Coordinates of C-alpha atoms in Angstrom, one line a residue:
Chain A
M4 CA -52.7 -106.5 146.9
L5 CA -49.9 -104.1 148.8
K6 CA -48.8 -107.5 150.8
I7 CA -47.5 -108.1 147.5
L8 CA -46.5 -104.8 145.0
I9 CA -44.8 -103.5 147.8
P10 CA -42.2 -106.6 148.7
T11 CA -42.2 -106.7 144.5
L12 CA -41.3 -103.2 144.3
F13 CA -38.6 -103.6 146.9
L14 CA -37.2 -106.4 145.4
L15 CA -35.2 -103.1 143.0
P16 CA -33.8 -101.9 146.3
T17 CA -32.4 -105.1 147.2
T18 CA -31.0 -106.4 144.1
W19 CA -29.1 -102.9 143.9
L20 CA -28.1 -103.3 147.4
T21 CA -26.9 -106.3 148.2
S22 CA -23.7 -107.8 148.6
S23 CA -22.7 -109.4 145.2
K24 CA -22.4 -112.5 147.4
W25 CA -25.5 -112.8 148.5
L26 CA -27.0 -111.6 145.8
W27 CA -28.9 -114.7 143.8
P28 CA -29.9 -116.4 147.5
T29 CA -31.8 -113.0 148.5
A30 CA -33.2 -112.3 145.7
L31 CA -34.9 -115.7 145.4
T32 CA -35.7 -115.6 149.1
Q33 CA -37.5 -112.6 148.7
S34 CA -39.1 -113.7 145.2
M35 CA -40.8 -117.2 146.9
L36 CA -41.9 -115.2 150.0
I37 CA -44.3 -112.7 147.6
A38 CA -45.0 -115.9 145.7
L39 CA -46.3 -117.1 149.3
G40 CA -48.8 -114.4 149.7
S41 CA -49.9 -114.5 147.0
I42 CA -51.6 -117.2 146.9
T43 CA -53.6 -116.0 149.4
W44 CA -55.2 -114.1 146.4
L45 CA -57.1 -117.3 145.9
N46 CA -59.3 -117.4 149.4
N47 CA -61.9 -115.6 146.9
T48 CA -65.1 -115.4 149.5
T49 CA -67.1 -112.3 148.5
D50 CA -70.0 -113.1 146.6
T51 CA -69.9 -110.9 144.0
G52 CA -66.8 -112.4 142.9
W53 CA -64.1 -109.4 143.6
T54 CA -61.7 -109.3 146.0
A55 CA -58.8 -107.7 147.2
L56 CA -60.5 -104.9 146.3
N57 CA -59.5 -100.9 146.2
S58 CA -60.3 -98.3 143.9
Y59 CA -57.7 -99.2 141.2
I60 CA -56.6 -103.1 141.7
G61 CA -58.7 -106.6 142.5
T62 CA -59.2 -110.3 141.7
D63 CA -61.7 -112.2 140.7
P64 CA -61.3 -115.8 139.9
L65 CA -60.5 -115.7 136.2
S66 CA -57.2 -113.6 137.2
T67 CA -56.4 -115.1 140.5
P68 CA -54.7 -118.1 139.5
L69 CA -53.0 -116.4 136.5
L70 CA -51.5 -114.0 139.2
V71 CA -50.8 -116.6 141.1
L72 CA -48.7 -118.0 138.4
S73 CA -47.0 -115.0 137.6
C74 CA -45.8 -114.7 141.4
W75 CA -44.7 -118.2 141.1
L76 CA -43.1 -117.9 138.2
L77 CA -40.1 -115.4 138.8
P78 CA -38.5 -117.0 141.9
L79 CA -38.5 -119.7 138.8
M80 CA -36.9 -117.6 137.0
L81 CA -33.7 -116.7 139.2
L82 CA -33.5 -120.4 139.7
A83 CA -32.9 -121.0 136.0
S84 CA -31.0 -117.9 135.1
Q85 CA -28.3 -118.2 138.2
N86 CA -26.1 -120.2 136.3
H87 CA -25.8 -118.4 132.9
L88 CA -25.5 -115.5 134.7
S89 CA -22.3 -116.2 137.3
S90 CA -19.7 -115.6 134.3
E91 CA -21.3 -111.8 133.6
P92 CA -20.4 -108.6 135.7
M93 CA -22.5 -107.9 138.7
N94 CA -23.8 -105.1 137.4
R95 CA -25.6 -106.6 134.4
Q96 CA -26.8 -109.7 136.9
R97 CA -28.3 -106.6 139.4
M98 CA -29.8 -105.5 136.2
Y99 CA -31.4 -108.8 135.1
I100 CA -33.0 -109.6 138.4
T101 CA -34.5 -105.6 138.0
L102 CA -35.7 -106.5 134.6
L103 CA -37.2 -109.3 135.7
A104 CA -38.5 -107.9 138.4
T105 CA -40.0 -104.6 137.2
L106 CA -42.0 -106.9 134.7
Q107 CA -43.4 -109.1 138.0
L108 CA -44.5 -105.7 139.2
F109 CA -46.0 -105.1 135.5
L110 CA -47.9 -108.3 135.8
I111 CA -49.4 -108.1 138.8
L112 CA -50.6 -105.1 137.2
A113 CA -51.9 -105.9 134.6
F114 CA -54.1 -109.1 135.9
G115 CA -55.2 -107.2 139.1
A116 CA -56.6 -103.7 136.9
T117 CA -60.0 -103.4 137.8
E118 CA -60.0 -100.5 134.5
M119 CA -59.3 -101.4 131.5
I120 CA -56.7 -98.5 130.9
M121 CA -54.5 -99.7 133.2
F122 CA -55.2 -103.0 132.2
Y123 CA -53.6 -101.5 128.4
V124 CA -50.9 -100.1 130.0
M125 CA -49.9 -102.3 131.8
F126 CA -49.7 -105.0 128.7
E127 CA -48.1 -102.2 126.6
A128 CA -45.1 -102.0 129.5
T129 CA -44.5 -105.4 130.7
L130 CA -43.3 -105.0 126.6
I131 CA -40.0 -103.2 127.5
P132 CA -38.4 -105.4 130.2
T133 CA -38.9 -108.5 128.4
L134 CA -37.8 -106.4 124.8
L135 CA -34.5 -105.7 126.5
V136 CA -34.2 -109.2 128.1
I137 CA -34.6 -111.2 124.6
T138 CA -32.2 -107.9 123.1
R139 CA -29.7 -108.0 125.6
W140 CA -29.4 -111.2 127.1
G141 CA -29.9 -113.5 124.0
N142 CA -27.3 -115.6 122.8
Q143 CA -27.3 -115.2 119.0
T144 CA -27.2 -112.8 116.6
E145 CA -30.7 -113.0 115.5
R146 CA -31.6 -111.2 119.1
L147 CA -32.1 -108.3 117.6
N148 CA -34.7 -109.5 114.9
A149 CA -36.3 -111.4 116.9
G150 CA -36.6 -108.0 119.7
T151 CA -38.0 -106.0 116.2
Y152 CA -41.3 -109.0 115.4
F153 CA -41.9 -109.1 118.7
L154 CA -42.5 -105.0 119.8
F155 CA -44.0 -104.6 116.3
Y156 CA -46.4 -107.6 116.1
T157 CA -47.8 -106.7 119.5
L158 CA -47.5 -103.2 119.2
A159 CA -49.4 -103.0 115.5
G160 CA -52.2 -104.7 117.1
S161 CA -52.5 -102.6 120.1
L162 CA -52.8 -99.6 118.9
P163 CA -56.1 -100.1 117.3
L164 CA -57.3 -101.5 120.7
L165 CA -56.7 -98.6 122.2
V166 CA -58.5 -96.7 120.0
A167 CA -61.5 -99.4 120.9
L168 CA -60.7 -98.6 123.9
L169 CA -61.6 -94.9 124.3
M170 CA -64.7 -95.7 122.0
L171 CA -65.6 -97.7 124.3
Q172 CA -65.2 -95.1 126.8
N173 CA -67.0 -92.4 125.3
N174 CA -69.9 -94.8 124.5
T175 CA -70.8 -96.5 127.9
G176 CA -68.7 -93.6 130.3
T177 CA -67.2 -96.4 132.1
L178 CA -64.2 -99.0 131.6
S179 CA -64.1 -100.5 134.8
L180 CA -64.6 -104.5 134.7
L181 CA -67.1 -104.2 137.6
I182 CA -69.4 -102.8 135.6
I183 CA -68.7 -103.0 132.2
P184 CA -70.4 -106.5 132.1
Y185 CA -73.3 -104.3 133.3
A186 CA -73.8 -101.7 130.5
K187 CA -75.7 -101.6 127.3
P188 CA -74.2 -103.5 124.2
L189 CA -72.6 -100.8 121.8
L190 CA -74.8 -99.7 118.9
L191 CA -72.8 -98.5 115.9
M192 CA -72.5 -98.4 112.2
P193 CA -73.3 -101.7 110.9
F194 CA -69.7 -102.3 109.5
G195 CA -67.9 -99.7 111.7
S196 CA -68.4 -102.0 114.7
K197 CA -67.0 -105.3 113.0
I198 CA -64.2 -102.9 112.6
W199 CA -64.6 -102.1 115.8
W200 CA -65.1 -106.3 117.7
A201 CA -61.5 -106.8 115.8
A202 CA -59.5 -103.4 116.7
C203 CA -60.7 -105.4 120.0
M204 CA -59.7 -108.3 119.7
I205 CA -56.1 -108.2 117.6
A206 CA -54.1 -106.9 119.9
F207 CA -55.3 -110.1 122.4
L208 CA -54.7 -112.6 119.2
V209 CA -51.0 -111.6 118.0
K210 CA -50.2 -112.2 121.5
M211 CA -52.0 -114.8 122.1
P212 CA -51.0 -115.9 119.2
L213 CA -53.6 -116.6 116.8
Y214 CA -51.9 -118.1 113.9
G215 CA -51.5 -115.9 111.1
M216 CA -50.1 -114.1 113.4
H217 CA -47.4 -116.2 115.5
L218 CA -44.2 -115.5 114.2
W219 CA -42.8 -113.1 116.6
L220 CA -42.8 -116.5 119.0
P221 CA -40.4 -118.8 117.3
K222 CA -37.9 -116.0 117.4
A223 CA -38.7 -114.5 120.7
H224 CA -39.3 -117.2 122.6
V225 CA -35.8 -119.5 120.4
E226 CA -33.5 -116.2 121.3
A227 CA -33.9 -114.8 124.6
P228 CA -32.4 -116.3 127.3
V229 CA -34.1 -119.2 129.0
A230 CA -36.1 -116.8 132.0
G231 CA -36.8 -115.0 128.9
S232 CA -38.5 -117.6 127.4
M233 CA -40.2 -118.8 131.1
V234 CA -41.9 -115.5 131.1
L235 CA -42.9 -115.7 127.7
A236 CA -44.5 -118.9 127.6
A237 CA -46.0 -118.7 130.9
V238 CA -47.7 -115.9 131.6
L239 CA -47.0 -113.7 128.7
L240 CA -49.3 -115.7 126.4
K241 CA -51.9 -115.9 129.1
L242 CA -51.9 -111.8 128.9
G243 CA -53.7 -112.5 125.3
G244 CA -55.8 -115.1 127.1
Y245 CA -56.8 -113.2 129.6
G246 CA -57.3 -109.5 127.8
M247 CA -60.3 -111.3 125.4
M248 CA -62.2 -113.2 128.1
R249 CA -62.6 -109.5 130.1
L250 CA -63.1 -108.2 126.3
M251 CA -65.8 -110.9 125.8
I252 CA -68.4 -110.1 127.9
V253 CA -68.7 -106.9 126.7
L254 CA -68.1 -107.9 122.0
D255 CA -71.9 -109.6 122.5
P256 CA -74.1 -110.2 120.0
L257 CA -71.5 -108.9 117.7
S258 CA -69.5 -111.6 118.3
K259 CA -71.4 -114.6 116.7
E260 CA -70.4 -114.1 113.4
M261 CA -67.6 -112.7 113.4
V262 CA -65.4 -114.8 116.0
Y263 CA -66.2 -117.6 113.0
P264 CA -63.1 -117.4 111.3
F265 CA -60.9 -116.7 114.2
I266 CA -61.7 -119.5 115.5
V267 CA -61.1 -121.4 112.3
L268 CA -58.0 -120.3 112.5
A269 CA -57.4 -121.2 115.4
L270 CA -57.9 -124.6 115.1
W271 CA -56.1 -124.3 111.7
G272 CA -53.2 -123.2 113.1
V273 CA -53.1 -125.8 115.9
I274 CA -52.3 -128.2 113.4
M275 CA -50.2 -126.8 111.3
T276 CA -48.3 -125.3 114.0
G277 CA -47.8 -129.3 115.1
S278 CA -46.5 -130.8 112.3
I279 CA -44.0 -128.2 112.2
C280 CA -43.0 -128.9 115.6
L281 CA -42.4 -132.5 114.3
R282 CA -40.2 -131.3 111.7
Q283 CA -38.2 -128.9 113.8
T284 CA -34.2 -129.7 115.0
D285 CA -34.2 -126.8 117.2
L286 CA -35.0 -128.3 120.7
K287 CA -36.5 -124.3 122.0
S288 CA -37.8 -123.6 118.1
L289 CA -40.3 -126.4 118.9
I290 CA -41.3 -125.9 122.3
A291 CA -41.9 -122.7 121.1
Y292 CA -43.9 -124.2 118.0
S293 CA -46.1 -125.8 120.8
S294 CA -46.8 -122.7 122.7
V295 CA -48.3 -121.1 119.9
S296 CA -50.4 -125.1 118.9
H297 CA -51.9 -124.9 122.9
M298 CA -52.3 -121.1 122.8
G299 CA -54.8 -122.1 119.4
L300 CA -56.9 -124.1 121.6
V301 CA -57.3 -121.5 125.0
A302 CA -57.9 -118.8 121.7
G303 CA -60.7 -121.6 120.2
G304 CA -62.1 -121.6 123.4
I305 CA -62.1 -118.4 124.2
L306 CA -63.6 -117.5 121.7
I307 CA -66.7 -119.9 121.6
Q308 CA -67.7 -118.2 124.6
T309 CA -69.6 -120.6 126.6
P310 CA -69.1 -121.5 130.2
W311 CA -67.0 -124.4 129.5
G312 CA -64.4 -122.9 126.5
F313 CA -64.1 -120.4 129.0
T314 CA -63.6 -123.1 132.2
G315 CA -60.8 -124.9 129.9
A316 CA -59.3 -121.4 128.5
L317 CA -58.7 -120.7 131.8
I318 CA -57.2 -124.3 132.8
L319 CA -55.1 -125.0 129.2
M320 CA -53.4 -121.4 130.4
I321 CA -51.8 -122.7 133.6
A322 CA -51.0 -125.8 133.0
H323 CA -49.7 -124.2 129.7
G324 CA -47.4 -122.3 131.1
L325 CA -46.6 -124.8 133.2
A326 CA -45.7 -127.3 131.5
S327 CA -44.1 -125.0 128.8
S328 CA -41.9 -123.0 131.8
A329 CA -40.8 -126.7 132.5
L330 CA -39.7 -127.3 129.1
F331 CA -38.0 -124.4 128.6
C332 CA -35.7 -125.3 131.4
L333 CA -34.9 -128.7 130.1
A334 CA -34.1 -127.1 127.4
N335 CA -31.2 -124.6 128.9
T336 CA -30.5 -127.8 130.3
N337 CA -28.9 -129.2 127.8
Y338 CA -27.7 -125.3 126.2
E339 CA -25.8 -124.7 129.0
R340 CA -24.0 -128.4 128.9
T341 CA -24.0 -128.9 125.3
H342 CA -24.1 -124.6 123.7
S343 CA -26.5 -126.0 120.8
R344 CA -30.1 -126.3 120.4
T345 CA -29.7 -128.8 118.1
M346 CA -32.0 -132.1 119.2
L347 CA -29.8 -134.3 117.0
L348 CA -26.6 -133.0 119.4
A349 CA -27.8 -134.1 122.4
R350 CA -29.5 -137.5 122.1
G351 CA -29.2 -140.0 124.6
L352 CA -29.1 -138.1 127.5
Q353 CA -31.0 -141.3 130.1
I354 CA -27.4 -142.9 129.7
A355 CA -25.8 -139.9 130.5
L356 CA -28.2 -138.0 132.6
P357 CA -31.0 -140.3 134.2
L358 CA -32.7 -138.1 136.7
M359 CA -33.5 -135.1 134.1
T360 CA -34.9 -138.1 131.6
T361 CA -37.0 -138.3 135.2
W362 CA -38.3 -134.6 134.5
W363 CA -37.9 -134.9 130.7
F364 CA -40.6 -137.6 130.5
I365 CA -43.4 -135.4 133.4
A366 CA -42.9 -132.3 131.4
S367 CA -43.1 -134.5 128.2
L368 CA -46.0 -136.1 129.2
A369 CA -47.8 -133.2 130.1
N370 CA -47.4 -131.7 127.6
L371 CA -48.9 -134.3 125.5
A372 CA -52.2 -133.9 127.9
L373 CA -52.5 -137.1 129.8
P374 CA -55.1 -137.3 131.9
P375 CA -55.6 -136.4 135.1
L376 CA -52.6 -134.0 135.0
P377 CA -55.1 -130.6 134.1
N378 CA -53.5 -129.7 130.7
L379 CA -56.4 -132.4 129.9
M380 CA -58.8 -131.1 131.4
G381 CA -58.6 -128.0 129.7
E382 CA -57.9 -129.5 126.2
L383 CA -61.4 -131.8 127.2
M384 CA -63.6 -128.7 127.7
I385 CA -62.8 -126.5 125.3
L386 CA -62.8 -130.4 122.5
T387 CA -65.8 -130.9 124.0
S388 CA -67.0 -127.1 123.9
L389 CA -66.0 -126.6 120.1
F390 CA -68.2 -130.1 119.0
N391 CA -71.6 -128.4 121.0
W392 CA -70.9 -125.7 118.4
S393 CA -69.9 -127.6 115.1
A394 CA -69.3 -131.5 114.7
W395 CA -67.0 -130.7 112.2
T396 CA -64.7 -129.1 114.6
L397 CA -63.5 -132.7 116.3
I398 CA -62.0 -133.6 112.9
L399 CA -59.6 -130.6 114.0
T400 CA -58.7 -130.9 117.1
G401 CA -58.5 -134.1 117.3
I402 CA -56.3 -134.7 115.1
G403 CA -54.5 -131.4 117.0
T404 CA -54.4 -133.5 119.1
L405 CA -52.9 -136.5 117.9
I406 CA -50.3 -134.3 116.3
T407 CA -49.7 -132.5 120.1
A408 CA -49.1 -136.5 121.3
A409 CA -46.7 -137.0 118.6
Y410 CA -44.4 -134.3 118.7
S411 CA -44.6 -134.1 122.7
L412 CA -42.9 -137.9 122.3
Y413 CA -41.1 -137.4 119.5
M414 CA -39.2 -134.5 121.7
F415 CA -38.6 -137.2 124.1
L416 CA -37.1 -139.6 122.3
M417 CA -35.1 -137.9 120.4
S418 CA -33.2 -135.7 123.7
Q419 CA -33.4 -139.1 125.8
R420 CA -33.7 -141.9 123.9
G421 CA -31.3 -143.3 120.7
P422 CA -27.4 -143.2 121.4
L423 CA -25.4 -141.0 123.6
P424 CA -23.3 -139.0 120.4
Q425 CA -20.2 -139.9 120.9
H426 CA -18.8 -135.5 120.6
M427 CA -20.1 -135.9 124.0
L428 CA -18.1 -137.3 126.5
A429 CA -17.7 -134.4 129.8
L430 CA -21.5 -133.1 130.4
P431 CA -21.5 -132.2 134.2
P432 CA -24.1 -134.0 135.8
S433 CA -27.7 -132.7 136.9
Y434 CA -26.8 -130.1 139.5
T435 CA -29.3 -129.2 142.8
R436 CA -30.7 -126.4 141.4
E437 CA -31.5 -127.6 138.4
H438 CA -33.8 -130.7 140.4
L439 CA -35.2 -128.7 142.8
L440 CA -36.5 -125.8 139.1
M441 CA -37.8 -129.6 137.4
A442 CA -39.9 -129.8 141.2
L443 CA -41.2 -126.4 141.0
H444 CA -42.1 -126.5 137.8
L445 CA -44.5 -130.1 137.7
I446 CA -45.0 -130.0 141.5
P447 CA -47.5 -127.6 141.6
L448 CA -49.1 -129.4 138.3
L449 CA -49.3 -132.0 139.8
L450 CA -51.1 -131.2 143.0
I451 CA -53.8 -129.2 141.0
I452 CA -55.2 -132.6 140.0
L453 CA -56.5 -133.3 144.2
K454 CA -57.8 -129.1 143.7
P455 CA -58.4 -128.2 139.9
T456 CA -61.4 -126.1 140.7
L457 CA -59.0 -123.3 141.9
L458 CA -57.9 -123.2 137.9
W459 CA -62.6 -123.0 136.4
G460 CA -63.0 -119.4 136.6
W461 CA -65.9 -118.0 137.3
F462 CA -67.6 -120.9 136.9
A463 CA -66.4 -122.6 140.1
C464 CA -70.1 -122.0 142.4
Chain B
M24 CA -22.2 -135.9 151.4
L25 CA -19.8 -139.6 150.6
S26 CA -19.3 -140.2 154.7
R27 CA -23.2 -140.6 155.1
F28 CA -23.3 -144.0 153.2
T29 CA -21.0 -145.6 156.1
R30 CA -24.0 -146.3 157.6
L31 CA -24.5 -149.1 154.8
G32 CA -21.2 -150.5 155.3
T33 CA -18.2 -149.4 154.8
T34 CA -18.1 -151.4 151.1
L35 CA -19.8 -148.7 149.2
P36 CA -19.1 -145.4 150.7
R37 CA -15.5 -146.5 149.1
I38 CA -16.8 -147.8 145.7
L39 CA -18.0 -144.4 145.2
A40 CA -15.7 -142.5 146.7
N41 CA -12.7 -144.1 144.1
S42 CA -15.2 -143.5 140.7
G43 CA -14.7 -139.8 140.9
V44 CA -15.4 -139.9 137.4
R45 CA -18.6 -141.5 137.9
F46 CA -20.1 -139.8 135.1
V47 CA -17.4 -141.2 132.7
S48 CA -17.3 -144.7 131.4
Q49 CA -14.8 -146.9 133.9
S50 CA -14.2 -149.0 130.7
Q51 CA -10.3 -149.9 130.4
K52 CA -8.9 -147.9 127.4
S53 CA -8.5 -150.2 124.7
A54 CA -8.7 -149.9 120.5
S55 CA -11.8 -148.3 121.1
A56 CA -12.5 -144.7 120.4
G57 CA -14.3 -142.1 122.4
S58 CA -13.6 -144.0 126.0
A59 CA -11.8 -140.7 128.3
T60 CA -11.6 -140.5 131.2
L61 CA -12.4 -137.2 132.8
S62 CA -9.4 -135.7 134.3
E63 CA -8.0 -137.2 131.2
L64 CA -10.1 -133.9 129.5
L65 CA -9.9 -131.8 131.9
P66 CA -6.2 -132.2 133.8
P67 CA -6.8 -129.7 137.2
Q68 CA -4.4 -127.3 135.4
D69 CA -6.6 -126.3 132.6
S70 CA -9.8 -125.5 135.0
H71 CA -9.2 -121.2 134.9
D72 CA -9.4 -121.0 131.0
H73 CA -13.1 -119.8 129.7
G74 CA -13.9 -123.8 129.2
E75 CA -16.3 -126.1 130.7
V76 CA -15.2 -125.6 134.2
N77 CA -15.8 -128.7 135.7
H78 CA -17.1 -126.9 140.0
Y79 CA -17.2 -130.8 141.4
V80 CA -13.3 -130.9 141.2
K81 CA -13.2 -127.8 143.8
N82 CA -16.2 -128.9 145.3
P83 CA -17.2 -131.7 145.3
D84 CA -20.6 -130.6 147.2
Y85 CA -21.5 -128.3 144.1
H86 CA -25.5 -127.5 144.3
G87 CA -25.2 -125.7 140.7
F88 CA -25.4 -122.1 142.6
S89 CA -22.0 -120.4 142.7
T90 CA -18.5 -122.0 142.9
D91 CA -18.5 -120.0 146.7
P92 CA -19.2 -123.5 148.5
V93 CA -20.5 -121.8 151.6
V94 CA -22.6 -119.4 149.3
D95 CA -23.4 -122.5 147.3
Q96 CA -24.9 -124.6 150.6
W97 CA -26.6 -121.6 151.9
N98 CA -28.4 -121.1 148.6
M99 CA -29.8 -124.5 148.0
R100 CA -31.1 -124.4 152.0
L101 CA -32.6 -121.4 151.2
A102 CA -34.2 -122.6 147.9
F103 CA -35.8 -126.2 149.6
F104 CA -36.6 -124.5 152.8
F105 CA -38.5 -121.1 150.8
G106 CA -39.9 -123.5 148.2
V107 CA -40.3 -126.6 149.0
S108 CA -41.4 -126.3 153.1
V109 CA -42.9 -122.9 152.3
V110 CA -44.6 -122.0 148.7
L111 CA -45.7 -126.0 148.6
V112 CA -46.3 -127.2 152.3
I113 CA -47.7 -124.1 154.3
G114 CA -49.2 -123.2 150.9
G115 CA -50.8 -125.9 150.1
T116 CA -52.2 -126.2 153.4
F117 CA -53.7 -123.1 152.9
I118 CA -55.3 -123.6 149.7
H119 CA -56.6 -127.0 151.3
Y120 CA -57.9 -125.7 153.8
L121 CA -60.3 -123.3 152.3
P122 CA -63.7 -122.4 152.2
D123 CA -65.8 -124.4 149.9
Y124 CA -66.9 -122.4 147.4
G125 CA -69.7 -121.8 145.6
M126 CA -70.8 -124.4 148.3
R127 CA -70.1 -127.8 146.1
Q128 CA -68.6 -130.3 148.6
W129 CA -71.7 -129.4 150.5
A130 CA -73.8 -130.1 147.5
R131 CA -72.1 -133.1 147.0
R132 CA -72.4 -134.4 150.2
E133 CA -76.4 -133.3 150.7
A134 CA -77.1 -134.9 147.6
E135 CA -75.1 -138.4 148.7
R136 CA -77.0 -138.1 151.9
L137 CA -80.8 -137.5 150.3
L138 CA -79.9 -139.4 148.8
K139 CA -79.5 -142.5 151.3
H140 CA -82.4 -141.3 152.9
R141 CA -84.7 -141.6 150.8
E142 CA -83.3 -145.2 149.4
A143 CA -83.7 -146.0 153.3
K144 CA -87.4 -144.9 152.9
A145 CA -88.4 -146.0 150.0
L146 CA -89.2 -142.8 149.2
P147 CA -89.0 -141.7 145.1
L148 CA -85.6 -140.3 144.4
I149 CA -86.6 -137.4 143.1
A150 CA -90.1 -135.7 142.4
E151 CA -90.8 -135.8 138.8
D152 CA -92.2 -132.3 137.9
Y153 CA -89.3 -130.1 138.4
Y154 CA -92.1 -127.2 139.0
D155 CA -94.8 -127.2 141.3
S156 CA -97.8 -128.4 138.6
S157 CA -100.4 -127.4 139.9
K158 CA -98.5 -123.7 139.7
I159 CA -98.6 -123.7 136.1
V160 CA -101.1 -121.7 134.3
L161 CA -102.4 -122.6 131.4
A162 CA -104.2 -120.7 128.6
A163 CA -107.4 -122.4 127.2
A164 CA -108.2 -124.5 124.2
G165 CA -109.8 -121.4 122.3
E166 CA -107.2 -118.6 123.7
D167 CA -104.1 -117.5 121.8

């Protein structure tokens, strides 16, 4: 664990001490070496499942894929941001990389935490660099509103979580994730325990986000610069999912009745946000709502508390992280050329930038869950586990899948096909950097097809 | 970079070298509105303003990293080397040779081996009873 944490921590002196000419290559190289080191976590050989274990942090098959994803995302964020930051003063560039590196550090500590309070503190800590990135480097005036929504939605949800965790600590005497699965279930007052259940879950449901509490997400994703959108979509949403999966174990048997409204809300959200996607004019907003849609399915898979549900949720989280981040990078390539997110203004790009169309195509196919990509595998597992619980969910999830395919194809056709607008004549061709960025997103997604057991979490054995 | 195409003969590089505006239509300037060549849109003296700076004018081998050509090329090399060769290839090899976690692949191979063996010997492929029936103790008919 330290071989990853210390290089990540020392990314901060690197950014401030490197000369301005070599800042970005150096930061990129160091973050890629950190990503290489993070792959070693995939080697889970212990019987208990907890590897790289010490008193404070450890990894297990649930957190490992998320950790590798977070570590892989930092070099991709640096690649994506390099161009739009090149015109800014050096100190602001260094500050940006510092914020991304501290965010990375908090994320590694959050996913690796073995104690729930440490996870909670890191969960909250990730809000700060993200807020700074959104409000300081966003491009429109709405970024302030977006930052406010982002911060206060998550904070309002997570303060009850702190109280709930402290109650849990009081009752069981420990909050260590290694021990908590074996503790006796909490026996509180009948109504109080329901409030306690809700207090535990609301923070993560807001973060995921669940449909009713999702308003922060389109604002934050749209107003953030590309690296902010990437890390929000790829990793920060999954913090919510991860927290839910960890706490679900403790919340039995309350969950039997309590999950009902949330599953319904999640599935309804899949359809609603998918339909909203079909009516979007703003490209980034479309991708943001598609994130809500996919996360609704993940929330359904986690709340159903079956092995297939959990496994499907984890697979979909990782696959969606890569695919959604890829789509945001593609949207950014459009934005850097046209300085507009309106889809109508950037049509027919297949004629102008045909190689980028390949990446648009693969990313859109990943988004609509084409087999054999892991997106489909996760969705199918969640679908079947929900169907096993109640046959009626098939209607909701089936319509949801259909709408997902519809808006993914809509996004592809709107941006790539059709006539090239008359006013766009001087589009620079796609840079090597952009092609590399897309390749580094989508090649791991394709490679996962060859070894999906990496993502199966606890049930890979 | 274009000079590498000389391996294919001399015609191709000449065509490519002449089309410095290869990403805009080359059609003759006629009455049709909207067609223009890049050099008309961005004459060289305008490249210093805050408008759309075309980096390819100064550095035809621009990779998208930096305006300094040396840093740009080195950045591209580092990004590709560490991104593809190190992480994807070496990391991928590491993942490929990870041990058989949970003995899943062994279980599949063992099952196939046993099936092949039983089919060859015409033995039943699987025992019908999951539990050993002699060990099951049933309550007598009259007891509760």
